[in-house]
Coordinates of C-alpha atoms and ligand atoms in Angstrom, one line a residue:
M1 CA 106.8 83.2 110.3
S2 CA 108.5 86.6 111.6
A3 CA 108.8 89.5 109.2
N4 CA 112.4 89.3 109.1
N5 CA 112.3 85.7 108.0
Y6 CA 110.3 86.3 105.3
S7 CA 112.2 88.9 104.1
A8 CA 114.9 86.2 103.4
I9 CA 113.2 84.4 101.4
I10 CA 111.5 86.9 98.8
D11 CA 112.7 87.0 95.4
K12 CA 113.2 90.9 95.0
H13 CA 112.1 90.3 91.4
K14 CA 108.5 89.4 92.0
L15 CA 108.2 92.1 94.5
P16 CA 105.1 94.6 94.0
Q17 CA 106.0 97.8 93.5
V18 CA 105.7 100.5 95.9
S19 CA 105.7 104.4 94.8
I20 CA 105.8 107.3 97.3
I21 CA 104.5 110.8 97.2
G22 CA 106.5 113.0 99.4
A23 CA 110.3 113.6 99.1
G24 CA 110.5 115.1 103.0
A25 CA 113.0 113.9 105.3
I26 CA 110.4 110.9 106.2
G27 CA 109.4 109.9 102.8
Q28 CA 113.1 110.0 102.0
L29 CA 113.9 107.7 104.6
I30 CA 111.5 105.0 104.4
Y31 CA 112.3 105.1 100.7
Q32 CA 116.1 104.1 102.1
Q33 CA 114.5 101.3 104.1
L34 CA 112.5 99.8 101.5
S35 CA 115.0 100.0 98.8
R36 CA 117.6 98.5 101.2
S37 CA 115.3 95.6 101.8
N38 CA 115.4 95.4 97.6
T39 CA 111.7 96.1 97.7
Q40 CA 111.0 98.2 94.2
V41 CA 110.2 101.8 95.6
N42 CA 110.2 105.3 93.5
F43 CA 108.4 108.8 93.5
I44 CA 105.6 110.0 92.4
S45 CA 106.5 113.4 91.4
R46 CA 105.2 117.1 90.3
A47 CA 107.0 117.4 87.3
D48 CA 106.4 116.5 84.0
Q49 CA 109.4 114.8 83.1
S50 CA 110.4 111.2 84.8
Q51 CA 114.1 111.5 86.1
Q52 CA 116.7 109.9 88.0
Q53 CA 117.9 111.4 91.0
A54 CA 120.9 111.0 92.9
V55 CA 119.9 110.6 97.1
T56 CA 122.1 110.4 99.8
F57 CA 121.2 108.8 103.2
T58 CA 123.3 109.1 106.5
N59 CA 122.5 106.1 108.9
L60 CA 122.7 106.5 112.6
A61 CA 126.0 105.1 112.5
Q62 CA 127.2 108.3 110.0
Q63 CA 127.4 106.0 107.4
Q64 CA 126.7 107.8 104.0
T65 CA 124.8 106.2 101.1
T66 CA 123.8 107.7 97.9
C67 CA 121.6 105.7 95.4
A68 CA 119.6 107.2 92.5
A69 CA 115.9 107.4 92.9
M70 CA 113.8 107.1 90.0
F71 CA 110.9 110.1 90.1
I72 CA 108.0 109.3 87.8
G73 CA 106.7 112.8 86.4
R74 CA 103.0 113.2 85.1
N75 CA 103.8 112.2 81.5
D76 CA 104.4 109.1 83.0
W77 CA 102.1 108.6 86.0
S78 CA 99.1 107.0 83.6
Q79 CA 101.8 104.5 82.9
Q80 CA 103.6 103.7 85.5
L81 CA 101.4 103.9 88.7
V82 CA 99.1 100.4 87.2
D83 CA 102.0 98.8 88.2
T84 CA 102.2 100.3 92.0
K85 CA 100.5 97.9 94.0
L86 CA 101.2 100.4 97.2
L87 CA 100.9 104.2 97.5
I88 CA 102.8 105.8 100.4
V89 CA 101.9 109.2 101.2
C90 CA 104.4 110.5 103.3
V91 CA 103.2 114.9 102.2
K92 CA 102.2 117.0 105.6
A93 CA 98.6 116.2 106.7
Y94 CA 97.3 119.7 104.7
Q95 CA 98.9 118.6 101.3
V96 CA 97.2 114.6 101.6
V97 CA 94.3 115.6 99.6
T98 CA 95.6 117.9 96.9
A99 CA 98.3 115.8 96.1
L100 CA 96.2 112.5 95.7
K101 CA 93.0 114.2 93.6
P102 CA 95.1 113.9 90.8
L103 CA 96.5 110.2 90.8
I104 CA 93.6 108.1 92.5
K105 CA 92.0 107.5 88.9
R106 CA 95.3 106.6 87.6
L107 CA 95.7 103.7 90.4
R108 CA 94.4 100.5 89.9
H109 CA 91.7 99.5 92.0
D110 CA 93.6 96.8 93.8
C111 CA 96.5 99.2 94.6
H112 CA 96.6 100.3 98.3
I113 CA 97.2 103.8 99.9
L114 CA 98.6 104.4 103.2
L115 CA 98.6 107.9 104.4
L116 CA 102.2 108.5 107.1
H117 CA 101.6 112.0 108.4
N118 CA 101.3 114.0 111.4
G119 CA 98.2 114.6 112.7
M120 CA 94.6 113.1 112.2
G121 CA 91.8 113.9 109.5
P122 CA 93.0 113.7 106.0
H123 CA 92.5 109.7 106.1
L124 CA 88.2 110.9 106.6
E125 CA 88.3 112.9 103.3
V126 CA 90.6 110.3 101.3
A127 CA 88.3 107.7 102.3
N128 CA 85.3 109.4 100.3
M129 CA 87.7 109.6 97.6
L130 CA 88.8 106.2 97.2
N131 CA 88.1 104.0 93.3
G132 CA 88.0 100.6 94.9
Q133 CA 91.4 100.7 96.6
G134 CA 92.0 99.9 100.2
L135 CA 93.0 102.4 102.7
S136 CA 95.6 101.8 105.4
L137 CA 97.2 104.2 108.2
G138 CA 100.4 105.0 110.0
T139 CA 102.2 106.8 112.2
T140 CA 106.1 106.8 112.6
S141 CA 108.2 108.4 115.8
Q142 CA 111.9 107.7 113.5
G143 CA 113.6 110.8 113.6
A144 CA 114.7 111.9 110.1
L145 CA 116.4 115.7 109.2
K146 CA 116.5 116.8 105.7
K147 CA 120.0 118.3 105.7
S148 CA 120.0 119.0 101.7
A149 CA 116.5 119.0 99.1
W150 CA 118.5 115.3 98.7
H151 CA 120.2 114.4 101.5
T152 CA 118.3 112.8 104.6
Q153 CA 119.8 112.0 107.6
Q154 CA 118.1 109.6 110.4
T155 CA 118.5 111.2 114.0
G156 CA 116.4 108.6 115.9
Q157 CA 115.4 105.1 116.4
G158 CA 111.3 105.7 116.9
V159 CA 108.7 102.9 116.1
T160 CA 106.5 102.4 113.6
Q161 CA 102.9 101.9 113.9
L162 CA 100.2 101.0 110.7
G163 CA 96.7 99.3 110.3
H164 CA 93.9 98.7 107.8
F165 CA 91.6 101.8 108.0
T166 CA 88.6 101.1 105.2
G167 CA 88.3 99.2 102.0
P168 CA 90.2 96.3 100.9
M169 CA 93.0 94.7 102.7
L170 CA 97.1 95.8 102.5
S171 CA 98.2 92.0 100.6
E172 CA 100.0 90.1 103.1
T173 CA 103.2 90.0 100.9
I174 CA 102.7 93.8 100.9
K175 CA 102.6 94.5 104.9
M176 CA 105.3 92.1 105.5
S177 CA 107.9 93.5 102.9
L178 CA 106.9 97.0 104.9
L179 CA 107.2 95.4 108.7
S180 CA 110.5 93.7 107.3
S181 CA 112.0 96.9 105.5
I182 CA 110.8 99.4 108.2
P183 CA 112.6 98.9 111.6
Q184 CA 110.2 98.5 114.8
S185 CA 107.0 98.3 112.7
Q186 CA 103.9 97.0 113.8
W187 CA 100.8 96.4 112.1
F188 CA 97.4 97.0 114.0
E189 CA 94.0 95.3 113.9
D190 CA 93.0 98.9 115.0
I191 CA 95.2 101.5 114.2
L192 CA 92.7 104.3 115.8
P193 CA 93.6 104.2 119.1
M194 CA 97.6 104.3 118.3
L195 CA 96.7 107.3 116.4
W196 CA 94.9 109.1 118.8
Q197 CA 97.4 108.8 121.3
K198 CA 100.4 109.8 119.2
L199 CA 98.0 113.1 118.2
A200 CA 97.8 113.7 122.0
I201 CA 101.9 113.9 122.2
N202 CA 101.3 116.1 118.9
V203 CA 98.4 118.0 120.7
A204 CA 100.3 119.0 123.8
I205 CA 104.4 119.3 122.4
N206 CA 103.9 120.7 118.9
P207 CA 101.7 123.9 119.7
M208 CA 103.0 125.0 122.9
T209 CA 106.9 124.3 122.0
A210 CA 105.9 126.9 118.8
I211 CA 104.1 129.6 121.1
H212 CA 106.7 129.5 123.8
D213 CA 109.6 129.3 121.2
C214 CA 111.6 126.7 123.1
R215 CA 112.9 122.9 122.7
N216 CA 110.6 120.1 124.0
G217 CA 112.4 119.5 126.7
E218 CA 111.8 123.0 128.4
L219 CA 107.8 121.8 128.5
A220 CA 108.5 119.7 131.3
A221 CA 108.3 122.9 133.6
A222 CA 105.7 123.7 136.0
Q223 CA 103.9 126.4 134.5
Y224 CA 103.0 124.2 131.2
R225 CA 101.6 121.4 133.1
K226 CA 98.0 123.3 133.6
T227 CA 97.7 123.7 129.3
I228 CA 99.2 120.3 128.6
T229 CA 96.8 118.5 131.0
A230 CA 93.8 120.4 129.5
A231 CA 94.8 119.8 126.1
V232 CA 95.3 116.1 126.3
T233 CA 92.3 115.7 128.2
E234 CA 89.9 117.1 125.9
L235 CA 91.6 114.9 123.6
A236 CA 90.6 111.9 125.6
Q237 CA 87.2 113.3 125.9
V238 CA 86.8 113.6 122.4
A239 CA 88.4 110.2 121.7
A240 CA 85.7 108.9 123.8
A241 CA 82.9 110.6 121.8
E242 CA 84.4 108.6 118.8
S243 CA 84.6 104.9 120.8
I244 CA 88.0 105.3 121.2
M245 CA 88.8 105.1 124.8
L246 CA 92.2 106.6 126.2
D247 CA 93.4 106.3 130.0
L248 CA 94.3 109.8 130.1
T249 CA 96.9 109.0 132.8
V250 CA 98.6 106.9 130.8
L251 CA 98.2 109.6 127.9
L252 CA 100.0 112.0 129.7
D253 CA 102.5 109.4 131.1
R254 CA 103.4 108.8 127.7
V255 CA 103.3 112.8 126.5
Y256 CA 105.9 113.8 129.5
Q257 CA 107.9 110.5 128.5
V258 CA 108.4 112.1 125.0
I259 CA 109.4 115.5 126.8
E260 CA 112.3 114.0 128.6
L261 CA 113.2 111.6 125.3
T262 CA 113.2 114.3 123.2
A263 CA 114.5 117.4 125.4
A264 CA 116.9 118.8 122.8
N265 CA 114.8 118.6 119.6
Y266 CA 112.7 121.4 118.5
S267 CA 109.0 120.2 117.3
S268 CA 108.2 119.8 113.8
M269 CA 105.4 122.8 114.4
H270 CA 108.4 125.2 116.0
Q271 CA 110.5 124.6 113.2
D272 CA 107.6 125.4 110.9
V273 CA 107.1 128.6 113.0
Q274 CA 110.4 129.8 112.5
H275 CA 110.5 128.7 109.0
Q276 CA 107.5 130.7 108.5
R277 CA 105.9 127.2 107.0
K278 CA 102.0 126.5 107.1
T279 CA 101.8 124.5 110.2
E280 CA 100.0 121.2 110.5
I281 CA 97.8 122.6 113.6
E282 CA 94.5 122.2 111.5
A283 CA 95.1 117.9 111.6
I284 CA 96.6 118.6 115.2
N285 CA 94.5 120.4 118.0
G286 CA 91.8 121.6 114.9
F287 CA 91.2 118.0 114.3
V288 CA 90.2 117.5 118.0
V289 CA 87.9 121.0 117.8
L290 CA 86.7 119.6 114.5
M291 CA 85.7 116.0 116.4
A292 CA 84.9 117.8 119.7
S293 CA 82.1 120.2 117.7
K294 CA 81.1 117.1 116.1
H295 CA 80.1 115.6 119.2
G296 CA 78.4 118.7 120.2
K297 CA 81.5 119.4 122.8
S298 CA 84.0 122.0 123.1
A299 CA 87.8 122.4 123.1
R300 CA 88.4 125.1 124.7
T301 CA 92.5 124.8 125.1
N302 CA 93.0 122.8 121.7
Q303 CA 90.6 125.8 120.6
Q304 CA 93.1 128.5 121.9
L305 CA 96.2 127.0 121.1
L306 CA 94.9 126.7 117.1
A307 CA 93.8 130.3 117.4
S308 CA 97.6 131.5 119.2
I309 CA 99.3 129.0 116.0
T310 CA 97.2 130.6 113.2
A311 CA 97.6 133.9 114.9
L312 CA 101.5 133.2 114.3
E313 CA 100.8 132.1 110.8
Q314 CA 99.3 135.5 109.8
T315 CA 102.3 137.5 111.2
Y316 CA 104.6 135.8 108.3
S317 CA 105.9 137.9 106.2
N318 CA 105.2 135.8 102.9
K319 CA 101.9 134.5 103.5
A320 CA 101.9 132.5 100.5
Ligands
KPL1 O1 106.3 114.4 116.6 C1 106.9 115.1 117.1 C2 106.7 116.4 116.6 O2 107.7 117.5 116.8 O3 106.2 116.7 115.2 C3 107.5 115.2 118.6 C4 107.1 114.2 118.9 C5 107.0 116.1 119.5 C6 109.0 115.5 118.8 O4 109.2 116.8 118.4

């Protein structure tokens, strides 16, 4: 049965509860997509008290809707998290472990965790923190923009790739509910190659746009080709050392396709640097460097890109 047919016959009152950590653009987009398909969904908040928050969403057709989202505060975590069957983690890569630490012990053993962030790396640490829960990983190229704290606008369609990583599998009911709620979402038996492919796009586009202060489209210029090719080549070599075989030509074609498709956009790392926010460089080029050193290899270009972005972060006036 297809995911769409399945959603039509699900009794919404019997649907398991999904919780989201991270009310950024992607967290709010996923919240909207799940709640529209009648999944019971709430946010986990760092505030003490639980509260309802009006959240506004503008879809691709420019239609705006507002609904009341439940934010579960710390005082209610223990009581509410026992009902959570899937916890979707939408915070930045460098926040994943800290955000999950106080929650894991309160989750049911049969709760499942799904990490959905840019970059790679936190999954290795989270795998060691699990308390019987299963772990899935995902990546999305849906475009979303936060217009204000509680107003998110979808800015582009895109695929969402999800799949199992370790521990018990996600239940079929929740998997089907996810796939039927998130447009163009797919489940992969082996998710790691998909994450490495997405990482190839990010290792090339994100640091280069931040360093050269440009939109994604400008990276099509010949002057950037050498660095982009070198960064992606190193990534493919490191992935191969991890037994993930990727075709370099396909990876580079995809990088240039994304450069063209998102030509007018500023990458997330460009935006982070412009707003003097911590970037996800450690989970992007930093992950390639880390995996290279694990295999006794060097990844010189990724190391240089990592160093350049780290140096840019050091220039922020407010380094908090
Ligand atoms: O994922 C992205 C990002 O900005 O983080 C790309 C695909 C590069 C689009 O800008």
